[in-house]
Tab-separated table of C-alpha atoms and ligand atoms in Angstrom:
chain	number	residue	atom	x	y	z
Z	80	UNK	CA	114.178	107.753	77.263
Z	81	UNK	CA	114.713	107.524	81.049
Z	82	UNK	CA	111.729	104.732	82.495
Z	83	UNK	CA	112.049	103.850	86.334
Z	84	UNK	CA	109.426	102.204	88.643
Z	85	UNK	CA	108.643	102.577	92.427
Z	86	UNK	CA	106.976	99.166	93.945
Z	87	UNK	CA	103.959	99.855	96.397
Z	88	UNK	CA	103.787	98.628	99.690
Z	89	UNK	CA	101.666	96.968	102.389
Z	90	UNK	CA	101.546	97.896	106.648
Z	91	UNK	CA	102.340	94.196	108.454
Z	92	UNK	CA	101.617	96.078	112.155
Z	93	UNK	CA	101.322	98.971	113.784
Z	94	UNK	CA	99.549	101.425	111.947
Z	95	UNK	CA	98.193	104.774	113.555
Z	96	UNK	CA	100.955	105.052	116.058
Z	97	UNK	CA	103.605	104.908	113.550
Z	98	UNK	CA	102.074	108.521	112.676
Z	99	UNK	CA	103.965	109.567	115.672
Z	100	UNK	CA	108.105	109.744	115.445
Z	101	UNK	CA	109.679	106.578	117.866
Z	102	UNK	CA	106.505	104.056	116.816
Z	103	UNK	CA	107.745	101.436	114.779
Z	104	UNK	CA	106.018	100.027	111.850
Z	105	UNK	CA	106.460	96.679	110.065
Z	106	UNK	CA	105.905	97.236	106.539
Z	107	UNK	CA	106.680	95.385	102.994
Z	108	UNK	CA	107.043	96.224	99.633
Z	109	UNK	CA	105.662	94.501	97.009
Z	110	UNK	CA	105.658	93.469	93.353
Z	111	UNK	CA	103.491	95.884	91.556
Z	112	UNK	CA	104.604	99.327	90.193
Z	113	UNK	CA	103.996	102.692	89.221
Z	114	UNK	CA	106.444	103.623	86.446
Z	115	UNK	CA	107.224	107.043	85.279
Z	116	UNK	CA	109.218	107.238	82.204
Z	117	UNK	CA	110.807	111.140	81.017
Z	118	UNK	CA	111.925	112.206	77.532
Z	119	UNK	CA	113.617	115.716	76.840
Z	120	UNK	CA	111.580	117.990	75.652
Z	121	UNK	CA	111.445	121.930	73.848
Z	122	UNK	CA	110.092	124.961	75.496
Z	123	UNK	CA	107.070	123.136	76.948
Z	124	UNK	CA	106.689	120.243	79.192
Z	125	UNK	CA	103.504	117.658	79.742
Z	126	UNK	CA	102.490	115.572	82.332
Z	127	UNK	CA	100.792	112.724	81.471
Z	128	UNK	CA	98.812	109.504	82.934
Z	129	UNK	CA	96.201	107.674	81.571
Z	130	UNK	CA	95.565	105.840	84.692
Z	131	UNK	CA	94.688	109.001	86.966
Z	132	UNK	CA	92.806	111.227	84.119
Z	133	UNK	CA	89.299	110.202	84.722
Z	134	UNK	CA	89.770	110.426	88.720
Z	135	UNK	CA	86.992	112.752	90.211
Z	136	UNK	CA	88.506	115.504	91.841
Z	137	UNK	CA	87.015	115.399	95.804
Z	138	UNK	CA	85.550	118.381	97.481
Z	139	UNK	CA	83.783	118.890	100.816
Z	140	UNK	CA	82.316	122.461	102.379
Z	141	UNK	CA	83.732	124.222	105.179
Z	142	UNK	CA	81.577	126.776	106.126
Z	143	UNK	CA	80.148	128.013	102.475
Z	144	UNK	CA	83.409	127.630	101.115
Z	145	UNK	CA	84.006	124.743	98.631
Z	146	UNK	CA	87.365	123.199	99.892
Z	147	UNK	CA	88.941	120.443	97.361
Z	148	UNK	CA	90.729	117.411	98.673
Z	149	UNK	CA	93.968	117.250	96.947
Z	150	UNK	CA	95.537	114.366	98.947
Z	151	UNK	CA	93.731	111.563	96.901
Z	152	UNK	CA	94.781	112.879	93.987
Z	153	UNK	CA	98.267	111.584	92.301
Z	154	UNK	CA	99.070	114.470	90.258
Z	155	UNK	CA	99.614	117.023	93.216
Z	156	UNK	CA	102.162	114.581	94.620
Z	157	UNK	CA	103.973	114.358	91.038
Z	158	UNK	CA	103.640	118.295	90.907
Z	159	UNK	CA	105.426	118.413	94.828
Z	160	UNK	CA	107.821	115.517	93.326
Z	161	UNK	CA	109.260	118.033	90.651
Z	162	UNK	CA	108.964	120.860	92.602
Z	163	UNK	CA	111.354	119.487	95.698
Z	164	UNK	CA	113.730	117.426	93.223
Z	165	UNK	CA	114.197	120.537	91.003
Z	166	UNK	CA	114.872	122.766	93.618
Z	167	UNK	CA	117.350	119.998	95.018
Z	168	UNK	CA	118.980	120.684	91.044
Z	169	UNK	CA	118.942	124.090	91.192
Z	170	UNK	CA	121.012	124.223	94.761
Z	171	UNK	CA	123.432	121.432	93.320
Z	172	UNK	CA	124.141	123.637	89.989
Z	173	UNK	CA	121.918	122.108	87.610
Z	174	UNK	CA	120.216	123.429	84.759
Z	175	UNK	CA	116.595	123.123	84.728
Z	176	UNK	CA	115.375	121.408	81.281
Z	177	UNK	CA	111.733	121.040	79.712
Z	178	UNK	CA	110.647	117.044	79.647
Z	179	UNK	CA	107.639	115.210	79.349
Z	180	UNK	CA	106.719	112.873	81.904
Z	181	UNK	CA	104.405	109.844	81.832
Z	182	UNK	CA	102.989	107.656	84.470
Z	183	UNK	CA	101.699	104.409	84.349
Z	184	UNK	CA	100.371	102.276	87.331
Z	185	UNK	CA	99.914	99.042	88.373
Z	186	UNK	CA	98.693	100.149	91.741
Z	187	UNK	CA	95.154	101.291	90.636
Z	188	UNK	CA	93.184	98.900	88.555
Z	189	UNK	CA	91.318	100.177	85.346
Z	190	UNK	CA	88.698	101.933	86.632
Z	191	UNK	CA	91.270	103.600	88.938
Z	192	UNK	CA	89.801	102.190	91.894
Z	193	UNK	CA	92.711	102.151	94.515
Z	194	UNK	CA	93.682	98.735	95.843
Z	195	UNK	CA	95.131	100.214	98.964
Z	196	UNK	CA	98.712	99.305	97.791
Z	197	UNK	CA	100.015	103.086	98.489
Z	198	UNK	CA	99.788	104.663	95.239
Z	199	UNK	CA	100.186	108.461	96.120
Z	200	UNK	CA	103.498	107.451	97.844
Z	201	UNK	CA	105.271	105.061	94.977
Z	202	UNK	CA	103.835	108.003	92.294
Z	203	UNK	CA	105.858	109.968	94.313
Z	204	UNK	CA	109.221	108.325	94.900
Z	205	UNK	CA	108.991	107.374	91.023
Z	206	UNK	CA	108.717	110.718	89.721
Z	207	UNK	CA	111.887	111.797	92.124
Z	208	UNK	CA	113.192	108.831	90.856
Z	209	UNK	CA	113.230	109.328	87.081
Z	210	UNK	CA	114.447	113.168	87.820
Z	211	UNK	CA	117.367	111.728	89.630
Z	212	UNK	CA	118.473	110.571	86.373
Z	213	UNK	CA	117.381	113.147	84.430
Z	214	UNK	CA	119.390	115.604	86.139
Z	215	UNK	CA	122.109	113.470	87.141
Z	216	UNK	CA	121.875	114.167	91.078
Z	217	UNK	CA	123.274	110.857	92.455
Z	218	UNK	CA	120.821	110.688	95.283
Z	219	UNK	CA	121.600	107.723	97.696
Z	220	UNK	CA	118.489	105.608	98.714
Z	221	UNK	CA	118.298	107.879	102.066
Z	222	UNK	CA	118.270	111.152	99.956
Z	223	UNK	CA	115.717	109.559	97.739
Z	224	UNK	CA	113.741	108.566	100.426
Z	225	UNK	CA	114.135	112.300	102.070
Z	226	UNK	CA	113.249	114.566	99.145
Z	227	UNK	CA	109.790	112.111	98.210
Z	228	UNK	CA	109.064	112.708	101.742
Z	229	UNK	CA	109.464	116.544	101.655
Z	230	UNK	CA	106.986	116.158	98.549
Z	231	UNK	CA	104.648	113.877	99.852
Z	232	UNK	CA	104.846	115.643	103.480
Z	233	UNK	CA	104.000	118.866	101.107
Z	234	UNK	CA	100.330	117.179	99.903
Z	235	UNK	CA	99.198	114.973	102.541
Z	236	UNK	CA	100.735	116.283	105.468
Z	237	UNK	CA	99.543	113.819	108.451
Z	238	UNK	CA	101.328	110.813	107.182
Z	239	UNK	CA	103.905	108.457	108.601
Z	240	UNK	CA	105.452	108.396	105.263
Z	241	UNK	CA	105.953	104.776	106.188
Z	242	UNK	CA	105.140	103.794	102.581
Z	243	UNK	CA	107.910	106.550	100.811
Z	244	UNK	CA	110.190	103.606	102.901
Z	245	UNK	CA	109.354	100.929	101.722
Z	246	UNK	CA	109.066	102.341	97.777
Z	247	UNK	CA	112.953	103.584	97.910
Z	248	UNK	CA	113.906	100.072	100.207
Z	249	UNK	CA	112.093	97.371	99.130
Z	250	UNK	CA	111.835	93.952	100.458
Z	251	UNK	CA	110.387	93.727	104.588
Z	252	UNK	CA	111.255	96.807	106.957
Z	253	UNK	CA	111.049	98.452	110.733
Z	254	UNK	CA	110.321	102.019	110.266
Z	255	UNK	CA	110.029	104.651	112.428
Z	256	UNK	CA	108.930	108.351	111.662
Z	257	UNK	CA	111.264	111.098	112.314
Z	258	UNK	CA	110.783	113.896	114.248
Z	259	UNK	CA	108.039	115.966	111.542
Z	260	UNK	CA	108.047	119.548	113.480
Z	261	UNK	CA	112.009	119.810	113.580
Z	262	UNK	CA	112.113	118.539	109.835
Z	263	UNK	CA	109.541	121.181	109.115
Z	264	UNK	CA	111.031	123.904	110.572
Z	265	UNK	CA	114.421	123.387	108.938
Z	266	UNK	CA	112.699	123.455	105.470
Z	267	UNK	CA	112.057	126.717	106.201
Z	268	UNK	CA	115.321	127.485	108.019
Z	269	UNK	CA	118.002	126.162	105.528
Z	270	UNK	CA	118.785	125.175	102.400
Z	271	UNK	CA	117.111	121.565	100.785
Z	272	UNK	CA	120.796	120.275	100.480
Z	273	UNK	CA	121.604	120.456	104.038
Z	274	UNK	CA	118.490	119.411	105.383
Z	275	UNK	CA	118.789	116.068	102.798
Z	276	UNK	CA	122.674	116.081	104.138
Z	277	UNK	CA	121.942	116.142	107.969
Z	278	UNK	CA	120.711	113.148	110.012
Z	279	UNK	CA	116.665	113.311	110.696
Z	280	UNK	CA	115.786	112.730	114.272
Z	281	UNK	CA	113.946	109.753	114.905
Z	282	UNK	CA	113.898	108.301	111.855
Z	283	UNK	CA	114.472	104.335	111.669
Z	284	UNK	CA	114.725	102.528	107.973
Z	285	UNK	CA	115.819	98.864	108.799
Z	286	UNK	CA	115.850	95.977	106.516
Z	287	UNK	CA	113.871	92.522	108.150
Z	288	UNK	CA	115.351	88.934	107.136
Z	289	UNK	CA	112.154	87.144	106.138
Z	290	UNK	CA	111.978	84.155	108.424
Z	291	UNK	CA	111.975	80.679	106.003
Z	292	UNK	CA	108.275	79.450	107.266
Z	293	UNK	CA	106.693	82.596	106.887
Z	294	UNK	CA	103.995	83.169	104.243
Z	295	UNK	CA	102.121	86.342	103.949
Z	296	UNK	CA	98.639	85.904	102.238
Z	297	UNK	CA	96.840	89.326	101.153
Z	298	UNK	CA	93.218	89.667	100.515
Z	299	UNK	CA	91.433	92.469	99.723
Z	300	UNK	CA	87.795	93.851	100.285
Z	301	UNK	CA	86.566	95.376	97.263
Z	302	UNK	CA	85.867	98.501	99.044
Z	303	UNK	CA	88.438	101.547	98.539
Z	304	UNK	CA	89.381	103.526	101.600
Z	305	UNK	CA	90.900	106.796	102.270
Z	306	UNK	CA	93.912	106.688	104.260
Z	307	UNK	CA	94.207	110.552	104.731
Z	308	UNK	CA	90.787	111.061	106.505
Z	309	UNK	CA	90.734	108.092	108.654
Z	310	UNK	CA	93.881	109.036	109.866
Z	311	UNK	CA	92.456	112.537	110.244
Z	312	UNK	CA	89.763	111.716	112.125
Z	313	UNK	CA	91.179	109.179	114.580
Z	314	UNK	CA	93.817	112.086	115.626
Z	315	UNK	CA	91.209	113.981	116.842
Z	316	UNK	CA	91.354	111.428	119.875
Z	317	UNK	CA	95.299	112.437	120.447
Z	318	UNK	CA	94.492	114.094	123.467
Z	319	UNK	CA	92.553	111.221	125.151
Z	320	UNK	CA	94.621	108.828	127.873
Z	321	UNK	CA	93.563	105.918	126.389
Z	322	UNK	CA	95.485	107.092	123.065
Z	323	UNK	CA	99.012	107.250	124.670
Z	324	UNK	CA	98.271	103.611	126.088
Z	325	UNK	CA	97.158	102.853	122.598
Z	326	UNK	CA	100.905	103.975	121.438
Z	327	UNK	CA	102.647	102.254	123.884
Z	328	UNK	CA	101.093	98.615	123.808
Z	329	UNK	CA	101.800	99.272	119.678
Z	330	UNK	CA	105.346	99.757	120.022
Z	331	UNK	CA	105.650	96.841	122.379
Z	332	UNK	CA	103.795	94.523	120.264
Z	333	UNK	CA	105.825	95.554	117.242
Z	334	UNK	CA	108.878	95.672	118.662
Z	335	UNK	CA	108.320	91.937	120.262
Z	336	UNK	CA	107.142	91.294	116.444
Z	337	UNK	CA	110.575	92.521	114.937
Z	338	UNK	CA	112.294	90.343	117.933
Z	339	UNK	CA	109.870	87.121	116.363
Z	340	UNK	CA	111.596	87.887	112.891
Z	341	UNK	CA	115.181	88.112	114.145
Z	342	UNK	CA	114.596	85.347	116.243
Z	343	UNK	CA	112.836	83.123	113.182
Z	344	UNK	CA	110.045	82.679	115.242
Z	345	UNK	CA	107.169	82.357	113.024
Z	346	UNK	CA	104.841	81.225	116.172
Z	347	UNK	CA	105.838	84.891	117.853
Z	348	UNK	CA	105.206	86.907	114.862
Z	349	UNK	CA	102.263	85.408	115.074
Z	350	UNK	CA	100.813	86.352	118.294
Z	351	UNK	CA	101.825	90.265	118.009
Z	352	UNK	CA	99.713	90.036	114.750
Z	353	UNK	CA	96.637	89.085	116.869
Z	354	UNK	CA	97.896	91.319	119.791
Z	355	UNK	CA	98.001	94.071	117.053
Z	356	UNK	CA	94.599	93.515	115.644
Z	357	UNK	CA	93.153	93.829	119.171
Z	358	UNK	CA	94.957	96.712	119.890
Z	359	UNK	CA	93.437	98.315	116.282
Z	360	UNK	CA	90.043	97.431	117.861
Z	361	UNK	CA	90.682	99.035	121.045
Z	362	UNK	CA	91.717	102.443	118.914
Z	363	UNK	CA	88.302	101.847	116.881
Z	364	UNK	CA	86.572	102.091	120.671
Z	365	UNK	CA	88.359	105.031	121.475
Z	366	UNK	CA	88.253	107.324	118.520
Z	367	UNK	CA	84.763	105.575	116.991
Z	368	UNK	CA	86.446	105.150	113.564
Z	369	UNK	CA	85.847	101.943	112.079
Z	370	UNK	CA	89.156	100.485	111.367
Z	371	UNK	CA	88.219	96.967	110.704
Z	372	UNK	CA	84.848	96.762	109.208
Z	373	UNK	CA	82.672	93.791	108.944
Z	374	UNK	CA	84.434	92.406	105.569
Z	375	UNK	CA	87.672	92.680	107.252
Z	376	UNK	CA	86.714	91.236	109.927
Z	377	UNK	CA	85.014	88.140	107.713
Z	378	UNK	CA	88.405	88.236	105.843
Z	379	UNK	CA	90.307	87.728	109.268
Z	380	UNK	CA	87.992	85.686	111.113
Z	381	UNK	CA	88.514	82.885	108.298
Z	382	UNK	CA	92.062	83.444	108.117
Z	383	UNK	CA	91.795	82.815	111.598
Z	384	UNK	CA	90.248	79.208	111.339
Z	385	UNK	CA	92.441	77.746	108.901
Z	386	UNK	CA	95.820	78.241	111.280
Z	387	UNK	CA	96.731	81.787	110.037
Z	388	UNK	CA	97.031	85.101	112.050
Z	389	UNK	CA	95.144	87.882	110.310
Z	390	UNK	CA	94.799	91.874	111.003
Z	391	UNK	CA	93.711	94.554	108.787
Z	392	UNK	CA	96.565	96.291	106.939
Z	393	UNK	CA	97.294	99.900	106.597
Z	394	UNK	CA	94.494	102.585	108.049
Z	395	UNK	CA	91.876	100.054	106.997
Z	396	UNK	CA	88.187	100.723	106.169
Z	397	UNK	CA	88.413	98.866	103.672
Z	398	UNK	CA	91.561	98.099	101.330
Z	399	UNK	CA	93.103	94.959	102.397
Z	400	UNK	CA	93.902	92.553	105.417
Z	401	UNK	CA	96.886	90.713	105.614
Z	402	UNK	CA	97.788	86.854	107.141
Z	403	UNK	CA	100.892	85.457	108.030
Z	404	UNK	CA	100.729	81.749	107.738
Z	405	UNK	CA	103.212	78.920	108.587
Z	406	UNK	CA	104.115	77.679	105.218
Z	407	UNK	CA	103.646	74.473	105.805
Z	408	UNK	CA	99.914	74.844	106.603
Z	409	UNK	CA	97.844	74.349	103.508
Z	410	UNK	CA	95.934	77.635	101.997
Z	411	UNK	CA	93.730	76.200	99.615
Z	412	UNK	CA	90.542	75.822	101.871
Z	413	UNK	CA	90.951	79.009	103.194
Z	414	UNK	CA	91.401	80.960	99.633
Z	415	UNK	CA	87.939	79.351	98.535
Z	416	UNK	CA	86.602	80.447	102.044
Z	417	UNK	CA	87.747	84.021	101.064
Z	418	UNK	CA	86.282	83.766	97.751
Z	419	UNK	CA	83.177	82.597	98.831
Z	420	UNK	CA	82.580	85.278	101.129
Z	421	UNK	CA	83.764	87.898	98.411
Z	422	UNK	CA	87.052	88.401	99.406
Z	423	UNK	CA	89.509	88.563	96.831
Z	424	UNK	CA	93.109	86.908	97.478
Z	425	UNK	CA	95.666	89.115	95.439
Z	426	UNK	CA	98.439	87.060	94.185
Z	427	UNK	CA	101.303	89.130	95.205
Z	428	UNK	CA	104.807	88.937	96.168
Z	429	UNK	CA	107.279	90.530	98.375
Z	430	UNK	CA	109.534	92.833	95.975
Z	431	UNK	CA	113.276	93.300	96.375
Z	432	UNK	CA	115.625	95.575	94.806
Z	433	UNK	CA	118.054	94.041	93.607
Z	434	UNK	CA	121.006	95.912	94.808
Z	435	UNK	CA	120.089	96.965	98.286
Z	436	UNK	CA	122.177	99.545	99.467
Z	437	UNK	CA	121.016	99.651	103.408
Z	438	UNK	CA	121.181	102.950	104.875
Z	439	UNK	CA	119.205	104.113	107.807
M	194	LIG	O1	96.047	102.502	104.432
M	194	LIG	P1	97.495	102.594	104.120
M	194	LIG	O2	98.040	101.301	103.564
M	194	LIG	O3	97.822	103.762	103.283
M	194	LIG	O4	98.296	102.748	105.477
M	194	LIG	C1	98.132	103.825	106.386
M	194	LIG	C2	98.922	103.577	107.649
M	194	LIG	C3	98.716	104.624	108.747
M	194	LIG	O5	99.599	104.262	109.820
M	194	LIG	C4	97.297	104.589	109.288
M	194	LIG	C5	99.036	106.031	108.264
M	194	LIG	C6	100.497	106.290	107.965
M	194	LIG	O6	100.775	107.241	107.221
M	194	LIG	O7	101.377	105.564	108.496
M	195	LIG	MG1	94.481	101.741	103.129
């Protein structure tokens, strides 16, 4: 039996604009996992995952039509998984077998209530994953990271795919989006070999030495979120002034941030993390969508009194927030602070691969 796992991942800074190609991100994987495991099978094949079954499938109207939401749910990204990785076979002269595939997730608790720890895009890069071996394709990290892209791209569509990055890398990155439109258009163009072969404008995949002092502290709301419609509905402000300001104060902060970590300058990281927290407030005032609500905003505020430097992580709404903290500084008062205003700290650590193979 083939059994592989994909780790999920947390944003550090500058969500929203990393949507658009040349807007870095800062973003970390960590240590919990969807696995998908894949056995050979006869004539027919199964999907399986206990985690996902009872997940209500989401609908909305448009007009009188009844429109479903697939982009919340896992199994259309493990159906666009297969479909892109077998079609990658096919070109590369592979037989296509029957298997049965299971998923399991650590990224969901039980009632499947999402933690905000990018679940559609790990599901994703493990089921391209576990096909890699099953059809022997040698993909590279890069090509893994391209063809769960393609899939993902395929389901959700307005993403940054910022989290597909940190699944295949691991460990603390700078990513930048490539250019979506040209990537799109070659899809159609070319074959999927070439377009996994050729270099992807734009895009930027590169690894972050941690600095010693740093600690990263995660706690999270309680409350899901929905990174797909928030991300929807603040691009519906795209064509306002304030949002190309927006993008360029984010990719200065962040880019000052990556200069804190090369530099080992905990005290500099820092600051861009509260620079980057106002800027996510300014967005909320320009698009109206409510990016850090009032429990993140309890969440940071505390973090904020007890030395640490604390922004909402990811499209927010809910989910988590994130603190970086000298680690020096003590974290006990503020964890009972958290708990006592009904914040939960997760107990989570940065994952690495063990072999990185850097490639960007
Ligand atoms: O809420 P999360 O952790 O899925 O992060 C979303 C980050 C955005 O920049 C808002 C969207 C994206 O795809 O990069
Ligand atoms: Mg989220």
């Amino acid at each position: 039996m083939i059994e592989v796992s994909a780790p999920g991942k947390l944003y550090i800074a500058g969500e929203y604009a990393v949507v658009e190609p040349g807007h870095p991100a800062i973003i970390v994987a960590i240590d919990q996992f969807i696995s998908v495991s894949i056995e050979p099978a006869k004539k027919i094949g199964s999907i399986q995952s206990a985690q996902y079954s009872d997940l209500p499938i989401r609908w909305t109207r448009r007009k009188n039509e009844l429109v479903l939401d697939i982009r919340d749910n896992p199994f259309h990204y493990i159906l666009a998984a297969i479909h892109f990785t077998e079609k990658f076979a096919q070109e590369k002269g592979k037989k296509l077998a029957f298997f049965d595939l299971k998923v399991t997730s650590e990224l969901d608790n039980s009632n499947g209530r999402k933690y905000g720890l990018g679940s559609s895009g790990a599901v994703t890069v493990a089921t391209v994953k576990a096909l890699n071996v099953f059809y022997d394709l040698q993909l590279s990290q890069l090509e893994l990271f391209k063809l769960a892209t393609l899939a993902h791209l395929n389901v959700q569509g307005n993403g940054s795919c910022g989290d597909i990055a940190a699944s295949c890398y691991g460990g603390w990155l700078a990513f930048s989006t490539f250019d979506h439109d040209w990537v799109l258009k070659r899809l159609e163009a070319e074959k999927l070999t070439t377009l996994i072969e050729s270099t992807w404008p734009n895009l930027q995949i590169e690894p972050l030495q941690v600095p010693e002092d740093l600690r990263l502290l995660i706690g999270w709301t309680g409350s899901p979120a929905s990174t797909s419609d928030l991300v929807d509905q603040v691009h519906q402000s795209r064509y306002d002034n304030s949002y190309e300001n927006f993008l360029t104060d984010s990719k200065n902060c962040v880019d000052q941030m990556i200069l804190g970590f090369k530099q080992n300058n905990v005290p500099l990281i820092q600051k861009m993390i509260r620079r980057n927290r106002q800027l996510l407030n300014q967005l909320t005032s320009l698009s109206n969508v409510s990016i850090e609500t009032e429990e993140l905003k309890r969440l940071n505020d505390l973090a904020e009194k007890y030395g640490g430097a604390a922004k909402s992580s990811g499209a927010g709404g809910g989910d988590c927030g994130i603190v970086i903290i000298d680690k020096r500084a003590g974290i006990l008062p503020l964890m009972s602070s958290w708990e006592k205003a009904g914040i939960t700290p997760l107990p989570l650590h940065v994952f690495h691969f063990r072999e990185d193979t850097h490639e960007s």
